[in-house]
mmCIF file of C-alpha atoms and ligand atoms in Angstrom:
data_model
loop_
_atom_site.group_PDB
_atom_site.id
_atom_site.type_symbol
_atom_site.label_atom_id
_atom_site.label_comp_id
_atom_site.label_asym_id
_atom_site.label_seq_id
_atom_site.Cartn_x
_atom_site.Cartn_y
_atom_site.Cartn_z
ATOM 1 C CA UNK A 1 87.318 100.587 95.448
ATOM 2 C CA UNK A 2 88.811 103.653 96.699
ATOM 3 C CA UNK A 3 90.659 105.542 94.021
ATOM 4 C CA UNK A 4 92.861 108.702 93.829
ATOM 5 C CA UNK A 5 90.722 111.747 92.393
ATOM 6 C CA UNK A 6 92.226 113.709 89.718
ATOM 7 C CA UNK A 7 91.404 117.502 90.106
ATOM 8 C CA UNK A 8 88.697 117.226 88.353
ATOM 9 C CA UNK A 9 86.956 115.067 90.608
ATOM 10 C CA UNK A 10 87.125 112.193 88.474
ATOM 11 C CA UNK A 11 88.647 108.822 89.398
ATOM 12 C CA UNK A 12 92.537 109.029 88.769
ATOM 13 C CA UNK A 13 92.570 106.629 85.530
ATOM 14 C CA UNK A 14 94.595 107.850 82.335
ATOM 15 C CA UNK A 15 96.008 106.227 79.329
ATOM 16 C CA UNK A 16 99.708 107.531 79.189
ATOM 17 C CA UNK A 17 103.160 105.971 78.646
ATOM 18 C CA UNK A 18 105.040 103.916 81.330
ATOM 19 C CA UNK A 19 107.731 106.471 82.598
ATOM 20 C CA UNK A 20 109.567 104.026 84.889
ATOM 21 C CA UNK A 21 111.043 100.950 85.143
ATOM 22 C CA UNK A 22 111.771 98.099 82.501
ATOM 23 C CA UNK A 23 108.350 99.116 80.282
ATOM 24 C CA UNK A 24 109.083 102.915 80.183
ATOM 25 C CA UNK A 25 107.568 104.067 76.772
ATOM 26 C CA UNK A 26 105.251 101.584 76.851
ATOM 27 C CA UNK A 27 101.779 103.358 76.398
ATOM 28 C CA UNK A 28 99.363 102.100 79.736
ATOM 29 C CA UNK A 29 96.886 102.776 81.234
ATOM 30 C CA UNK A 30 97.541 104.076 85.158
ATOM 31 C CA UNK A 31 94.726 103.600 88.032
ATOM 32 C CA UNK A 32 95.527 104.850 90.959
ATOM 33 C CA UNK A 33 94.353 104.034 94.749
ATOM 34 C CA UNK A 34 94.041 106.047 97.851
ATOM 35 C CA UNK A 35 95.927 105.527 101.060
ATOM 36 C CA UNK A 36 99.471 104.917 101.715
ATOM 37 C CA UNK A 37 100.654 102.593 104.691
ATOM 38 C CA UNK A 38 103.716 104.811 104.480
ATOM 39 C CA UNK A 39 104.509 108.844 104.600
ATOM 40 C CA UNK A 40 107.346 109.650 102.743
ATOM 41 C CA UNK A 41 108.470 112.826 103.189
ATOM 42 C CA UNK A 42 109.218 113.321 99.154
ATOM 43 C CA UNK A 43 105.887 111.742 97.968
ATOM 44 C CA UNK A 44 105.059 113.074 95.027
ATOM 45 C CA UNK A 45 101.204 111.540 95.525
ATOM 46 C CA UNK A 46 100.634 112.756 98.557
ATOM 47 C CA UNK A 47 97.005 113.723 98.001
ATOM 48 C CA UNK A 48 96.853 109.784 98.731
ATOM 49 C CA UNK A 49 97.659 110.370 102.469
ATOM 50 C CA UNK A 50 98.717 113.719 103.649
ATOM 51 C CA UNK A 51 95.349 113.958 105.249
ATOM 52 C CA UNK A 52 94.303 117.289 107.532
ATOM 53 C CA UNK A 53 94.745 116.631 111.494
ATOM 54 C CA UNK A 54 97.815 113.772 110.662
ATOM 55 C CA UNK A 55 100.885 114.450 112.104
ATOM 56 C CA UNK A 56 102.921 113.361 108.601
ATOM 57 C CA UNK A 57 105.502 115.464 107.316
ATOM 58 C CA UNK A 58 106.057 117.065 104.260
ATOM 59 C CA UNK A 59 108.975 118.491 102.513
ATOM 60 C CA UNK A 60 106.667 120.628 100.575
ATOM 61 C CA UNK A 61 105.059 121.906 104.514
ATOM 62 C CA UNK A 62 105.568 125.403 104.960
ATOM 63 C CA UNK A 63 105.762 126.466 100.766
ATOM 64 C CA UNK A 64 103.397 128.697 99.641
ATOM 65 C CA UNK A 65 100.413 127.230 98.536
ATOM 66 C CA UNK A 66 100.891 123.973 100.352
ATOM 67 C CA UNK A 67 98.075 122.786 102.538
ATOM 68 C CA UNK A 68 97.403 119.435 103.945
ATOM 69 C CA UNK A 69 94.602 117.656 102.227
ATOM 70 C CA UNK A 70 91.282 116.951 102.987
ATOM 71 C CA UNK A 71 90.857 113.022 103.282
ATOM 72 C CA UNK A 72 87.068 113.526 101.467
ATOM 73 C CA UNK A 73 87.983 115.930 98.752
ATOM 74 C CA UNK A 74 90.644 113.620 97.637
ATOM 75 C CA UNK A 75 89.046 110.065 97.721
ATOM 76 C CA UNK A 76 86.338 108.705 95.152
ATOM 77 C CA UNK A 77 84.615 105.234 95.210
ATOM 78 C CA UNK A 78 83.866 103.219 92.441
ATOM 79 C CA UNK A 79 82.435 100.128 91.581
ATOM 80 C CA UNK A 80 85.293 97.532 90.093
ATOM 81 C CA UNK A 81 82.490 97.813 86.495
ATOM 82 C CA UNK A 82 83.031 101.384 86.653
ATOM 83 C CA UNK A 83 87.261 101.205 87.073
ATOM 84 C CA UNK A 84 87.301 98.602 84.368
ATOM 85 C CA UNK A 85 84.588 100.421 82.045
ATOM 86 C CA UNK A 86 86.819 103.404 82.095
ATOM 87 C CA UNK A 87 89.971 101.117 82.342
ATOM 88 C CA UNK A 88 88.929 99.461 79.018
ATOM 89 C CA UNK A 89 87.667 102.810 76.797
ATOM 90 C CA UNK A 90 91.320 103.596 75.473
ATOM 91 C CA UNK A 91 91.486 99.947 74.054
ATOM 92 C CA UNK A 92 94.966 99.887 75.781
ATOM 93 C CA UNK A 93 95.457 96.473 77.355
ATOM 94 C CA UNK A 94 98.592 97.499 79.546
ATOM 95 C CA UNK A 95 97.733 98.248 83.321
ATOM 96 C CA UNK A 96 99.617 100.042 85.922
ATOM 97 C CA UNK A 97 97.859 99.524 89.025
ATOM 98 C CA UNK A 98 99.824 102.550 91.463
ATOM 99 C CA UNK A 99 99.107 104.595 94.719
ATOM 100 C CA UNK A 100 99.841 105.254 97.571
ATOM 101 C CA UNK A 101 100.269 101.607 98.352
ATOM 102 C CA UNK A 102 98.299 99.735 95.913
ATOM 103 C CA UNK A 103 98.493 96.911 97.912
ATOM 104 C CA UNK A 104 96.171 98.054 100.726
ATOM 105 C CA UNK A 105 93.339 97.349 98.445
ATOM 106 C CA UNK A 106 94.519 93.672 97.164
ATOM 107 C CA UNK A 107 91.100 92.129 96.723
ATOM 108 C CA UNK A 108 89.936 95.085 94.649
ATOM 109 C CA UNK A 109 93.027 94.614 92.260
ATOM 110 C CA UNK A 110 92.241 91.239 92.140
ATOM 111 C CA UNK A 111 88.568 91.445 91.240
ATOM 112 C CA UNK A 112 89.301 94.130 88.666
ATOM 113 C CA UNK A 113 92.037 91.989 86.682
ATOM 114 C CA UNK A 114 89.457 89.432 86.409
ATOM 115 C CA UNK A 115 87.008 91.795 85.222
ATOM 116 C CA UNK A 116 89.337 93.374 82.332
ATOM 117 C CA UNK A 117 90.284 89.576 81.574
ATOM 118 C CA UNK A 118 86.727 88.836 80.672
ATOM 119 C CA UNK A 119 86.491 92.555 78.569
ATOM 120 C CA UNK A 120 89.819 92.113 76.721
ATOM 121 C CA UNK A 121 90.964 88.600 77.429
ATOM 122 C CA UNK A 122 94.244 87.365 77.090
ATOM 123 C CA UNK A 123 96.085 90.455 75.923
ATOM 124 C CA UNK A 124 96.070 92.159 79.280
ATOM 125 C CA UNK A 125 99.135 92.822 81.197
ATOM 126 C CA UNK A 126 99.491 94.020 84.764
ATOM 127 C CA UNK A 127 101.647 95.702 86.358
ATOM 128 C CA UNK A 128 101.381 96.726 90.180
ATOM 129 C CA UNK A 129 103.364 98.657 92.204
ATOM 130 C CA UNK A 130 104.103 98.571 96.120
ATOM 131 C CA UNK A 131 106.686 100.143 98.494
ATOM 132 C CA UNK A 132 107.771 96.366 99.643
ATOM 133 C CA UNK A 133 105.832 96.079 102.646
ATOM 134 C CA UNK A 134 103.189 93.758 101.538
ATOM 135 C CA UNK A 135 103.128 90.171 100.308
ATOM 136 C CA UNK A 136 100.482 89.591 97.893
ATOM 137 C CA UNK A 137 98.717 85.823 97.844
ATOM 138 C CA UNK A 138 98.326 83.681 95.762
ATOM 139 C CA UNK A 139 95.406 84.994 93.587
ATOM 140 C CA UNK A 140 97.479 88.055 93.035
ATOM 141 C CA UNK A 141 100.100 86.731 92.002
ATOM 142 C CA UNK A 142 98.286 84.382 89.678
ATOM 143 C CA UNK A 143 96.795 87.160 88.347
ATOM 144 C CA UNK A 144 99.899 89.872 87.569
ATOM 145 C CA UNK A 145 102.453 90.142 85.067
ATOM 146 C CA UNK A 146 105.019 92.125 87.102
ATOM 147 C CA UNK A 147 105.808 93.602 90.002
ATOM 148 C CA UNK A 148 107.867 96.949 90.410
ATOM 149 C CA UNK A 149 108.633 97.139 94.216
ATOM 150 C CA UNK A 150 110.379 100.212 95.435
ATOM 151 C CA UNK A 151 111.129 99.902 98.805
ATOM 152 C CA UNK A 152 111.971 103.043 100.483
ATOM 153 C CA UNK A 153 115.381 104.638 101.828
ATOM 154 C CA UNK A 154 116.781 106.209 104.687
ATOM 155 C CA UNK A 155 116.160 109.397 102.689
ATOM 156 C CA UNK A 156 112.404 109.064 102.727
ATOM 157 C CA UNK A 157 112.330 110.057 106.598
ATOM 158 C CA UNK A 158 110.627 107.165 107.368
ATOM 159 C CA UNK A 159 111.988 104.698 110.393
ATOM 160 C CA UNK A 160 113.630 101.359 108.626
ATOM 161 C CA UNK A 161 111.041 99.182 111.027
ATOM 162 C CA UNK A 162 108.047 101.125 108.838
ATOM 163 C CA UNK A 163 109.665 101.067 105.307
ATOM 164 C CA UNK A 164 111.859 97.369 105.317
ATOM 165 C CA UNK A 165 110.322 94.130 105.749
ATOM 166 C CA UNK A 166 113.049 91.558 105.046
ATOM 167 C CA UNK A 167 110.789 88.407 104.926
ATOM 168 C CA UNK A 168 108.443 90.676 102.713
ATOM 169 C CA UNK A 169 111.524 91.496 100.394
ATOM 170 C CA UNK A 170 113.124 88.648 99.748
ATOM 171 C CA UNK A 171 109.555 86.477 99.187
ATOM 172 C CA UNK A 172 108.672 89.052 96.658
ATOM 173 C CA UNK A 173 112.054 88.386 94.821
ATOM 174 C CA UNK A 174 111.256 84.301 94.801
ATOM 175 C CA UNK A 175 107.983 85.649 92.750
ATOM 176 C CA UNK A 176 110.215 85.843 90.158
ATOM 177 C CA UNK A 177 107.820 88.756 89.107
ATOM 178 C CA UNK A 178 109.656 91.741 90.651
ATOM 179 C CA UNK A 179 111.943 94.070 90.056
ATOM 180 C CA UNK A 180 113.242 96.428 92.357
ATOM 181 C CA UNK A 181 113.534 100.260 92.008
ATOM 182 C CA UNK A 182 115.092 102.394 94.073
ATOM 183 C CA UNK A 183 114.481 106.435 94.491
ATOM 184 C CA UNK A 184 117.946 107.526 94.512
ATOM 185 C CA UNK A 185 118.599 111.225 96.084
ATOM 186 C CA UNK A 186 122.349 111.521 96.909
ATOM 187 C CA UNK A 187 125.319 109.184 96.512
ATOM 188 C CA UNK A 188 125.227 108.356 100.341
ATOM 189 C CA UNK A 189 121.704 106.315 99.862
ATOM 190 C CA UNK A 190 124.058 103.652 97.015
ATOM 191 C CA UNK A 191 125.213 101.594 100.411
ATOM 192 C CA UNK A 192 121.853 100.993 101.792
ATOM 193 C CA UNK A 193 120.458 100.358 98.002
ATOM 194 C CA UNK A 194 123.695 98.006 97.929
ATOM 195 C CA UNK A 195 122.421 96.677 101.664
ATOM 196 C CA UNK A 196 118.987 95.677 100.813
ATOM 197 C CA UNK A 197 120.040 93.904 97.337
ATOM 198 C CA UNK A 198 121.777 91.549 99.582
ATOM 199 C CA UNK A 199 119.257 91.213 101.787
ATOM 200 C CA UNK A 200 116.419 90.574 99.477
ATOM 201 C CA UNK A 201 118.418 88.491 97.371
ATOM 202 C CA UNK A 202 117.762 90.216 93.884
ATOM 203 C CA UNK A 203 120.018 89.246 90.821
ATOM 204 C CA UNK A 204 121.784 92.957 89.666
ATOM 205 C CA UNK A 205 119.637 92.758 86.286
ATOM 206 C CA UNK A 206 116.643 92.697 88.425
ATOM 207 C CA UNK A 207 117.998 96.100 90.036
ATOM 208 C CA UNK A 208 116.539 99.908 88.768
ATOM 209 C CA UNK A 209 118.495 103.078 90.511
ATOM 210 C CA UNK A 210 116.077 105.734 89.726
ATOM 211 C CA UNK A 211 117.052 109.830 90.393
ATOM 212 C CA UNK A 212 114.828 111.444 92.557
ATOM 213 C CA UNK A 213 113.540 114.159 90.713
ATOM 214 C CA UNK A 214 110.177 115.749 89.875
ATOM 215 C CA UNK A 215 112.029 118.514 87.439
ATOM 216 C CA UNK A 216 114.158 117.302 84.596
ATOM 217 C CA UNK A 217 117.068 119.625 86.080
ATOM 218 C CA UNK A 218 117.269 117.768 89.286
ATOM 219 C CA UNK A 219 116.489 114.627 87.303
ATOM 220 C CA UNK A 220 119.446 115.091 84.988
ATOM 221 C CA UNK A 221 121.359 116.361 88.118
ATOM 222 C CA UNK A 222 121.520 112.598 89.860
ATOM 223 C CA UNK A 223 121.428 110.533 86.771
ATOM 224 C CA UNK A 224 124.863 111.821 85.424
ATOM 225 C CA UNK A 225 126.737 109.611 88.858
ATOM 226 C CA UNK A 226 123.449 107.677 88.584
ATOM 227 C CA UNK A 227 124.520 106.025 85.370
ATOM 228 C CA UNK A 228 128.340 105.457 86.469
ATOM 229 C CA UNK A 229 127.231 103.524 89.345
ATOM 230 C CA UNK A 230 124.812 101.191 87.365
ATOM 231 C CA UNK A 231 127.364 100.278 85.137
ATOM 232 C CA UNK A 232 130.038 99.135 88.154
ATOM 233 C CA UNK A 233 127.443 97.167 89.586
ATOM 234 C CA UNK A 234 125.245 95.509 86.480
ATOM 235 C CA UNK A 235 121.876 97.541 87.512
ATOM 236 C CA UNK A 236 119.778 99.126 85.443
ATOM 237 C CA UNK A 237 119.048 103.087 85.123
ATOM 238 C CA UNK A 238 115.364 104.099 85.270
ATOM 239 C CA UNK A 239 114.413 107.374 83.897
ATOM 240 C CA UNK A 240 110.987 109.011 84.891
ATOM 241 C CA UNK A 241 110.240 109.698 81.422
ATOM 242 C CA UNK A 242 106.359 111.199 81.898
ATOM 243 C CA UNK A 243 108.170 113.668 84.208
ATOM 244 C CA UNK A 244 110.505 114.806 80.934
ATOM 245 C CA UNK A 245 107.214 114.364 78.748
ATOM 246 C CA UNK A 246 104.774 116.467 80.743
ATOM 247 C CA UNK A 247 105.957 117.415 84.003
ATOM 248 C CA UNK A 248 105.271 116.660 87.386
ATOM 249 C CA UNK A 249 101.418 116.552 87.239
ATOM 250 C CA UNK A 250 98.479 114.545 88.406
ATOM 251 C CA UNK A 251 96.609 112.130 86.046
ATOM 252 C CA UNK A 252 99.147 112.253 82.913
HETATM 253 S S1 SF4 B 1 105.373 104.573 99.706
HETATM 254 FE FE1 SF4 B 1 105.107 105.670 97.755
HETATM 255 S S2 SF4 B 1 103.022 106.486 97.814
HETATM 256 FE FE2 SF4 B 1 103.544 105.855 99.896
HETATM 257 S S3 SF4 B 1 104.305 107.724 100.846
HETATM 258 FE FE3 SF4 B 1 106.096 106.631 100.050
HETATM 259 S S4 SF4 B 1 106.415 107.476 97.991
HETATM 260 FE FE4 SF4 B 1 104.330 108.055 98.628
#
Protein backbone atom coordinates (compact mmCIF):
# COMPACT_ATOMS: atom_id res chain seq x y z
CA UNK A 1 0.00 0.00 0.00
CA UNK A 2 1.15 3.40 -0.57
CA UNK A 3 2.00 5.18 2.64
CA UNK A 4 3.08 8.73 3.67
CA UNK A 5 7.01 8.80 4.35
CA UNK A 6 8.13 10.38 7.43
CA UNK A 7 11.43 12.38 6.89
CA UNK A 8 13.26 9.79 7.58
CA UNK A 9 12.22 7.80 4.80
CA UNK A 10 10.38 5.45 6.78
CA UNK A 11 6.69 4.59 6.35
CA UNK A 12 4.58 7.29 8.30
CA UNK A 13 3.40 4.85 11.29
CA UNK A 14 3.74 6.17 15.02
CA UNK A 15 2.26 5.27 18.28
CA UNK A 16 1.00 8.69 19.74
CA UNK A 17 -2.20 9.96 21.41
CA UNK A 18 -5.48 10.71 19.49
CA UNK A 19 -5.46 14.62 19.31
CA UNK A 20 -8.92 14.97 17.73
CA UNK A 21 -12.22 14.09 17.93
CA UNK A 22 -14.29 12.01 20.58
CA UNK A 23 -10.95 9.63 21.50
CA UNK A 24 -8.49 12.59 21.95
CA UNK A 25 -5.98 11.31 24.65
CA UNK A 26 -6.45 8.08 23.70
CA UNK A 27 -2.87 6.65 22.96
CA UNK A 28 -3.02 5.07 18.96
CA UNK A 29 -1.29 4.18 16.71
CA UNK A 30 -1.52 6.59 13.30
CA UNK A 31 -0.74 5.10 9.61
CA UNK A 32 -0.90 7.30 7.18
CA UNK A 33 -1.58 7.01 3.20
CA UNK A 34 -0.50 8.97 0.24
CA UNK A 35 -2.72 10.87 -2.13
CA UNK A 36 -5.50 13.16 -1.52
CA UNK A 37 -8.62 13.32 -3.96
CA UNK A 38 -8.78 16.86 -2.64
CA UNK A 39 -6.23 20.08 -2.37
CA UNK A 40 -6.98 22.08 0.38
CA UNK A 41 -5.35 25.06 0.44
CA UNK A 42 -4.60 24.78 4.50
CA UNK A 43 -3.50 21.07 4.41
CA UNK A 44 -1.37 20.52 6.91
CA UNK A 45 -0.26 16.94 5.06
CA UNK A 46 0.39 18.18 2.05
CA UNK A 47 3.47 16.10 1.34
CA UNK A 48 0.42 13.63 0.49
CA UNK A 49 -0.40 15.63 -2.71
CA UNK A 50 1.24 18.89 -3.36
CA UNK A 51 3.17 17.12 -6.02
CA UNK A 52 5.87 19.18 -8.44
CA UNK A 53 4.28 20.18 -12.01
CA UNK A 54 0.39 20.26 -10.24
CA UNK A 55 -1.29 23.27 -10.51
CA UNK A 56 -2.65 23.02 -6.55
CA UNK A 57 -2.38 25.84 -4.39
CA UNK A 58 -0.87 26.42 -1.29
CA UNK A 59 -1.22 28.91 1.41
CA UNK A 60 2.22 28.13 2.48
CA UNK A 61 3.37 28.93 -1.74
CA UNK A 62 5.62 31.69 -1.89
CA UNK A 63 7.18 31.34 2.14
CA UNK A 64 10.56 30.80 2.43
CA UNK A 65 11.52 27.43 2.39
CA UNK A 66 8.37 26.16 0.76
CA UNK A 67 8.76 24.02 -2.30
CA UNK A 68 6.33 21.76 -3.94
CA UNK A 69 7.07 18.14 -3.35
CA UNK A 70 8.42 15.55 -5.24
CA UNK A 71 5.64 12.78 -5.77
CA UNK A 72 8.73 9.93 -5.38
CA UNK A 73 10.56 11.37 -2.45
CA UNK A 74 7.39 11.43 -0.54
CA UNK A 75 5.66 8.02 -1.27
CA UNK A 76 6.83 4.50 0.16
CA UNK A 77 5.25 1.05 -0.59
CA UNK A 78 4.75 -1.57 1.69
CA UNK A 79 3.46 -4.83 1.91
CA UNK A 80 0.04 -4.92 4.23
CA UNK A 81 2.73 -7.73 6.63
CA UNK A 82 5.07 -4.98 6.77
CA UNK A 83 2.24 -1.99 7.85
CA UNK A 84 0.80 -4.42 10.32
CA UNK A 85 4.34 -5.80 11.60
CA UNK A 86 5.21 -2.28 12.42
CA UNK A 87 1.48 -1.47 13.22
CA UNK A 88 1.56 -4.21 15.93
CA UNK A 89 5.34 -3.55 17.66
CA UNK A 90 3.96 -0.84 20.19
CA UNK A 91 1.38 -3.49 21.48
CA UNK A 92 -1.17 -0.59 21.07
CA UNK A 93 -4.39 -2.02 19.68
CA UNK A 94 -6.00 1.48 18.74
CA UNK A 95 -5.69 2.42 14.93
CA UNK A 96 -6.03 5.65 13.19
CA UNK A 97 -5.98 4.94 9.66
CA UNK A 98 -5.40 8.98 8.14
CA UNK A 99 -4.08 10.72 4.90
CA UNK A 100 -4.62 12.47 2.50
CA UNK A 101 -7.81 10.62 1.82
CA UNK A 102 -7.52 7.33 3.37
CA UNK A 103 -10.19 6.19 1.48
CA UNK A 104 -8.48 6.09 -1.93
CA UNK A 105 -6.79 2.99 -0.80
CA UNK A 106 -10.05 1.07 0.71
CA UNK A 107 -9.02 -2.47 -0.11
CA UNK A 108 -5.63 -1.95 1.51
CA UNK A 109 -7.40 -0.75 4.81
CA UNK A 110 -9.45 -3.53 4.56
CA UNK A 111 -6.84 -6.24 4.13
CA UNK A 112 -4.72 -4.70 6.87
CA UNK A 113 -7.62 -4.72 9.62
CA UNK A 114 -7.92 -8.28 8.91
CA UNK A 115 -4.37 -8.81 9.24
CA UNK A 116 -4.00 -6.95 12.80
CA UNK A 117 -7.32 -8.96 13.73
CA UNK A 118 -5.50 -12.21 13.32
CA UNK A 119 -2.09 -10.55 15.31
CA UNK A 120 -4.10 -9.01 18.19
CA UNK A 121 -7.62 -10.28 17.83
CA UNK A 122 -10.51 -8.87 19.26
CA UNK A 123 -9.05 -5.89 21.07
CA UNK A 124 -8.45 -3.85 17.97
CA UNK A 125 -10.23 -0.71 17.26
CA UNK A 126 -10.28 1.32 14.07
CA UNK A 127 -10.66 4.38 13.37
CA UNK A 128 -10.51 5.94 9.73
CA UNK A 129 -10.69 9.16 8.57
CA UNK A 130 -12.02 10.73 5.16
CA UNK A 131 -12.91 14.24 3.88
CA UNK A 132 -16.69 12.87 3.08
CA UNK A 133 -16.33 12.16 -0.42
CA UNK A 134 -16.24 8.48 -0.37
CA UNK A 135 -18.67 5.76 0.67
CA UNK A 136 -16.98 2.83 2.00
CA UNK A 137 -18.74 -0.88 1.32
CA UNK A 138 -19.69 -3.13 3.08
CA UNK A 139 -16.44 -4.95 4.14
CA UNK A 140 -15.28 -1.65 5.46
CA UNK A 141 -17.69 -0.95 7.30
CA UNK A 142 -17.87 -4.41 8.79
CA UNK A 143 -14.57 -4.03 9.59
CA UNK A 144 -14.26 -0.30 11.47
CA UNK A 145 -15.11 0.98 14.71
CA UNK A 146 -15.61 4.65 13.75
CA UNK A 147 -15.58 6.98 11.35
CA UNK A 148 -14.39 10.73 11.78
CA UNK A 149 -15.51 12.46 8.48
CA UNK A 150 -14.50 16.03 8.03
CA UNK A 151 -15.90 17.31 5.13
CA UNK A 152 -14.38 20.42 3.93
CA UNK A 153 -15.55 24.24 3.90
CA UNK A 154 -15.81 27.05 1.75
CA UNK A 155 -12.60 28.12 3.50
CA UNK A 156 -10.54 25.27 2.14
CA UNK A 157 -10.54 26.95 -1.48
CA UNK A 158 -11.85 24.08 -2.87
CA UNK A 159 -15.19 24.29 -5.30
CA UNK A 160 -18.37 22.78 -3.16
CA UNK A 161 -18.93 20.21 -6.38
CA UNK A 162 -15.15 18.75 -5.31
CA UNK A 163 -15.46 18.86 -1.44
CA UNK A 164 -19.62 18.01 -0.79
CA UNK A 165 -21.23 14.94 -1.82
CA UNK A 166 -24.71 14.99 -0.28
CA UNK A 167 -25.69 11.32 -1.04
CA UNK A 168 -22.06 10.51 0.28
CA UNK A 169 -22.86 12.57 3.55
CA UNK A 170 -25.87 11.67 4.63
CA UNK A 171 -25.20 7.58 3.86
CA UNK A 172 -22.18 7.92 5.99
CA UNK A 173 -24.39 9.36 8.87
CA UNK A 174 -27.00 6.13 8.50
CA UNK A 175 -23.53 4.12 9.32
CA UNK A 176 -24.22 5.09 12.53
CA UNK A 177 -20.31 5.00 12.76
CA UNK A 178 -19.50 8.67 12.03
CA UNK A 179 -19.02 11.63 13.45
CA UNK A 180 -18.51 14.73 11.81
CA UNK A 181 -15.70 17.33 12.34
CA UNK A 182 -15.47 20.40 11.01
CA UNK A 183 -12.11 22.71 10.51
CA UNK A 184 -13.43 25.87 11.73
CA UNK A 185 -11.34 29.18 10.58
CA UNK A 186 -13.60 32.25 11.13
CA UNK A 187 -17.13 32.72 12.47
CA UNK A 188 -18.49 33.19 8.83
CA UNK A 189 -17.77 29.24 7.99
CA UNK A 190 -20.66 28.37 11.41
CA UNK A 191 -23.63 28.80 8.57
CA UNK A 192 -22.30 26.43 6.09
CA UNK A 193 -21.14 23.96 9.14
CA UNK A 194 -24.91 24.70 10.27
CA UNK A 195 -25.91 23.99 6.29
CA UNK A 196 -24.37 20.67 5.87
CA UNK A 197 -25.65 19.29 9.44
CA UNK A 198 -28.97 19.61 7.88
CA UNK A 199 -28.13 18.24 4.93
CA UNK A 200 -26.39 15.17 6.09
CA UNK A 201 -28.76 14.63 8.70
CA UNK A 202 -26.33 14.31 11.79
CA UNK A 203 -27.82 14.41 15.42
CA UNK A 204 -25.85 17.75 17.21
CA UNK A 205 -23.98 15.15 19.63
CA UNK A 206 -22.62 13.60 16.58
CA UNK A 207 -21.21 17.22 15.63
CA UNK A 208 -17.15 18.31 16.42
CA UNK A 209 -16.31 22.24 15.55
CA UNK A 210 -12.64 22.04 15.52
CA UNK A 211 -10.27 25.58 15.34
CA UNK A 212 -8.12 25.67 12.58
CA UNK A 213 -4.88 26.00 13.94
CA UNK A 214 -1.43 24.43 13.59
CA UNK A 215 0.03 26.85 16.60
CA UNK A 216 -1.61 26.76 19.97
CA UNK A 217 -1.95 30.74 19.65
CA UNK A 218 -4.15 30.58 16.67
CA UNK A 219 -5.64 27.43 18.17
CA UNK A 220 -6.63 29.17 21.38
CA UNK A 221 -7.50 32.22 19.15
CA UNK A 222 -10.81 30.38 17.47
CA UNK A 223 -11.68 28.11 20.28
CA UNK A 224 -12.55 30.99 22.77
CA UNK A 225 -16.09 31.84 20.15
CA UNK A 226 -15.48 28.19 19.21
CA UNK A 227 -16.72 26.96 22.54
CA UNK A 228 -19.74 29.60 22.83
CA UNK A 229 -21.12 28.37 19.70
CA UNK A 230 -20.99 24.59 20.65
CA UNK A 231 -22.79 25.17 23.60
CA UNK A 232 -25.94 27.16 21.67
CA UNK A 233 -26.13 24.46 19.37
CA UNK A 234 -25.39 20.95 21.47
CA UNK A 235 -21.98 20.19 19.39
CA UNK A 236 -19.05 19.15 20.64
CA UNK A 237 -15.53 21.12 20.79
CA UNK A 238 -12.52 19.22 19.40
CA UNK A 239 -9.16 20.29 20.44
CA UNK A 240 -6.01 19.22 18.36
CA UNK A 241 -4.31 18.16 21.37
CA UNK A 242 -0.88 16.53 19.62
CA UNK A 243 -0.60 20.06 18.15
CA UNK A 244 -0.49 21.53 22.06
CA UNK A 245 1.65 18.31 22.95
CA UNK A 246 4.34 18.51 20.29
CA UNK A 247 3.66 20.88 17.67
CA UNK A 248 2.80 20.86 14.24
CA UNK A 249 5.13 18.02 13.03
CA UNK A 250 5.18 14.97 10.86
CA UNK A 251 4.98 11.42 12.36
CA UNK A 252 4.16 12.41 16.18
S1 LIG B 1 -8.99 16.53 2.41
FE1 LIG B 1 -7.59 16.51 4.17
S2 LIG B 1 -5.70 15.59 3.41
FE2 LIG B 1 -6.93 16.13 1.63
S3 LIG B 1 -6.17 18.15 1.05
FE3 LIG B 1 -7.94 18.48 2.39
S4 LIG B 1 -7.07 18.67 4.45
FE4 LIG B 1 -5.48 17.76 3.15
Amino acid sequence: MKLARLTDGKPEIFFTIQGEGRNAGLPSVFIRSSLCNLHCRWCDTDYTWNWEGTPFHHDREGESGYAKYRQEEQIVECSIEEVAEQAAASGCANFVFTGGEPLLHESDWVALMVELQQRLGDACHFEIETNGTRLPGRKLLELVDQLNVSPKLANSGMKREQRIREDVLRNLTRTGLADFKFVVDSEEDLSEVKELVDLAEVAPHRVFLMPKGITVAQLDDRAAWLVRECQANGFRFSDRLHVRLFGARRGV
